[in-house]
């Protein structure tokens, strides 16, 4: 019987020690997590504003005109035309990878937002030990910074893709030179 009482006292002591390490969370830490949640929402809105169909358009252009590009590359070209065609071909080839990157960054934003919301709930419920709180906030801050850099990279790629689409009419005029001439009767 004495063993049972001793064990119960030990469990109660350990339980009270662990509860004492879980204090009410500092409002500044909750505010820091709220700020990260806001940043994730801004990233999501930014990515949603970009028309991902434009990547598919660029990829389709390459599929439809690849042979014309390759024929034209075998012709003698002036330096500006060669540079324009070469850059356009390379940029069009990147469209699928850019679309994939865009999706991956959107997935990272979605999962980051979910983690941050869960962290906020845990902070509000004082469910984490003090040392866990600091570590969790630091980890999420680093993750948010990485996601922000990825969003900036997606924006840069999107703008490059848009420039490619804007130049396509000019490139098409250079590619039309590779088509067999039509005889008029």
XYZ file of N, CA and C in Angstrom, residues 8-75:
204
model
N 1.781 7.304 -6.532
C 0.802 8.351 -6.817
C 1.375 9.723 -6.519
N 2.126 9.838 -5.428
C 2.745 11.124 -5.094
C 3.780 11.510 -6.134
N 4.555 10.532 -6.595
C 5.565 10.782 -7.615
C 4.912 11.234 -8.924
N 3.851 10.567 -9.325
C 3.125 10.945 -10.541
C 2.553 12.350 -10.399
N 1.989 12.663 -9.253
C 1.434 13.997 -9.022
C 2.530 15.056 -9.068
N 3.694 14.751 -8.519
C 4.807 15.690 -8.519
C 5.308 15.941 -9.937
N 5.459 14.877 -10.704
C 5.905 15.010 -12.088
C 4.859 15.770 -12.901
N 3.611 15.449 -12.699
C 2.529 16.137 -13.414
C 2.503 17.617 -13.092
N 2.670 17.980 -11.844
C 2.640 19.399 -11.486
C 3.870 20.114 -12.013
N 5.001 19.411 -12.098
C 6.216 20.028 -12.636
C 6.043 20.320 -14.121
N 5.425 19.395 -14.848
C 5.240 19.629 -16.277
C 4.199 20.707 -16.532
N 3.212 20.822 -15.691
C 2.209 21.869 -15.843
C 2.839 23.229 -15.559
N 3.750 23.279 -14.595
C 4.355 24.562 -14.257
C 5.234 25.082 -15.388
N 5.719 24.217 -16.281
C 6.525 24.654 -17.417
C 5.655 25.198 -18.540
N 4.366 24.956 -18.483
C 3.454 25.417 -19.523
C 2.691 26.625 -18.996
N 3.251 27.764 -19.241
C 2.616 28.992 -18.795
C 1.790 29.583 -19.925
N 0.975 30.545 -19.572
C 0.208 31.246 -20.594
C 1.195 31.873 -21.577
N 0.888 31.770 -22.836
C 1.788 32.255 -23.865
C 1.804 33.773 -23.914
N 2.986 34.286 -24.128
C 3.205 35.718 -24.262
C 2.407 36.222 -25.475
N 1.610 37.286 -25.307
C 0.828 37.815 -26.436
C 1.696 38.230 -27.625
N 2.944 38.597 -27.358
C 3.836 38.970 -28.466
C 4.148 37.768 -29.350
N 4.206 36.606 -28.758
C 4.468 35.406 -29.551
C 3.254 35.057 -30.414
N 2.085 35.217 -29.858
C 0.876 34.989 -30.653
C 0.803 36.020 -31.778
N 1.170 37.260 -31.479
C 1.193 38.311 -32.504
C 2.207 37.976 -33.597
N 3.338 37.401 -33.221
C 4.340 37.001 -34.214
C 3.783 35.925 -35.137
N 3.068 34.975 -34.574
C 2.457 33.912 -35.388
C 1.355 34.505 -36.266
N 0.565 35.428 -35.716
C -0.465 36.103 -36.525
C 0.173 36.812 -37.718
N 1.308 37.438 -37.494
C 2.018 38.133 -38.565
C 2.460 37.146 -39.652
N 2.926 35.997 -39.240
C 3.320 34.966 -40.208
C 2.111 34.436 -40.967
N 0.994 34.287 -40.277
C -0.247 33.844 -40.936
C -0.666 34.867 -41.989
N -0.560 36.147 -41.661
C -0.887 37.215 -42.606
C 0.037 37.167 -43.817
N 1.318 36.917 -43.584
C 2.276 36.821 -44.692
C 1.934 35.647 -45.606
N 1.526 34.529 -45.024
C 1.143 33.368 -45.834
C -0.105 33.670 -46.661
N -1.042 34.374 -46.066
C -2.259 34.743 -46.794
C -1.919 35.676 -47.953
N -1.015 36.616 -47.723
C -0.592 37.524 -48.791
C 0.089 36.738 -49.917
N 0.911 35.770 -49.553
C 1.578 34.936 -50.561
C 0.545 34.148 -51.364
N -0.443 33.595 -50.679
C -1.493 32.830 -51.360
C -2.257 33.715 -52.341
N -2.631 34.906 -51.893
C -3.367 35.825 -52.765
C -2.529 36.219 -53.983
N -1.258 36.466 -53.767
C -0.364 36.832 -54.870
C -0.285 35.706 -55.891
N -0.072 34.497 -55.423
C 0.025 33.360 -56.340
C -1.291 33.112 -57.073
N -2.404 33.323 -56.394
C -3.707 33.129 -57.036
C -3.985 34.159 -58.121
N -3.352 35.320 -58.033
C -3.561 36.360 -59.048
C -2.854 36.033 -60.355
N -1.874 35.160 -60.320
C -1.117 34.820 -61.517
C -1.877 33.762 -62.314
N -2.056 34.023 -63.591
C -2.797 33.127 -64.474
C -1.910 31.957 -64.893
N -2.081 30.828 -64.241
C -1.226 29.669 -64.502
C -1.461 29.073 -65.892
N -2.549 29.434 -66.536
C -2.811 28.950 -67.891
C -1.756 29.482 -68.867
N -1.113 30.564 -68.526
C -0.098 31.140 -69.422
C 1.116 30.227 -69.566
N 1.405 29.438 -68.542
C 2.489 28.458 -68.663
C 2.108 27.420 -69.717
N 0.869 26.958 -69.663
C 0.391 25.966 -70.630
C 0.394 26.547 -72.042
N 0.053 27.825 -72.158
C 0.067 28.484 -73.464
C 1.478 28.486 -74.040
N 2.447 28.843 -73.212
C 3.836 28.861 -73.666
C 4.297 27.459 -74.064
N 3.921 26.463 -73.284
C 4.299 25.091 -73.602
C 3.664 24.651 -74.926
N 2.433 25.027 -75.155
C 1.749 24.686 -76.413
C 2.421 25.336 -77.611
N 2.845 26.572 -77.441
C 3.542 27.269 -78.532
C 4.787 26.484 -78.920
N 5.539 26.044 -77.929
C 6.758 25.288 -78.242
C 6.412 23.984 -78.957
N 5.411 23.273 -78.476
C 5.040 22.006 -79.112
C 4.610 22.210 -80.560
N 3.873 23.294 -80.806
C 3.374 23.549 -82.157
C 4.452 24.080 -83.103
N 5.430 24.770 -82.574
C 6.403 25.452 -83.429
C 7.831 24.924 -83.297
N 8.009 23.869 -82.562
C 9.358 23.327 -82.335
C 10.084 23.051 -83.650
N 9.427 22.399 -84.575
C 10.045 22.071 -85.862
C 10.457 23.348 -86.586
N 9.612 24.372 -86.542
C 9.949 25.633 -87.200
C 11.177 26.274 -86.555
N 11.251 26.226 -85.226
C 12.430 26.751 -84.532
C 13.687 26.019 -85.011
N 13.606 24.679 -85.009
C 14.786 23.887 -85.368
C 15.209 24.134 -86.813
N 14.246 24.266 -87.714
C 14.570 24.586 -89.114
C 15.249 25.948 -89.211
N 14.687 26.899 -88.486
C 15.218 28.270 -88.548
C 16.626 28.344 -87.962
N 16.903 27.515 -86.946
C 18.243 27.500 -86.360
C 19.288 27.003 -87.361
N 18.849 26.215 -88.361
C 19.778 25.726 -89.390
C 20.041 26.764 -90.472
N 19.225 27.818 -90.515
C 19.425 28.891 -91.489
C 20.492 29.858 -90.990
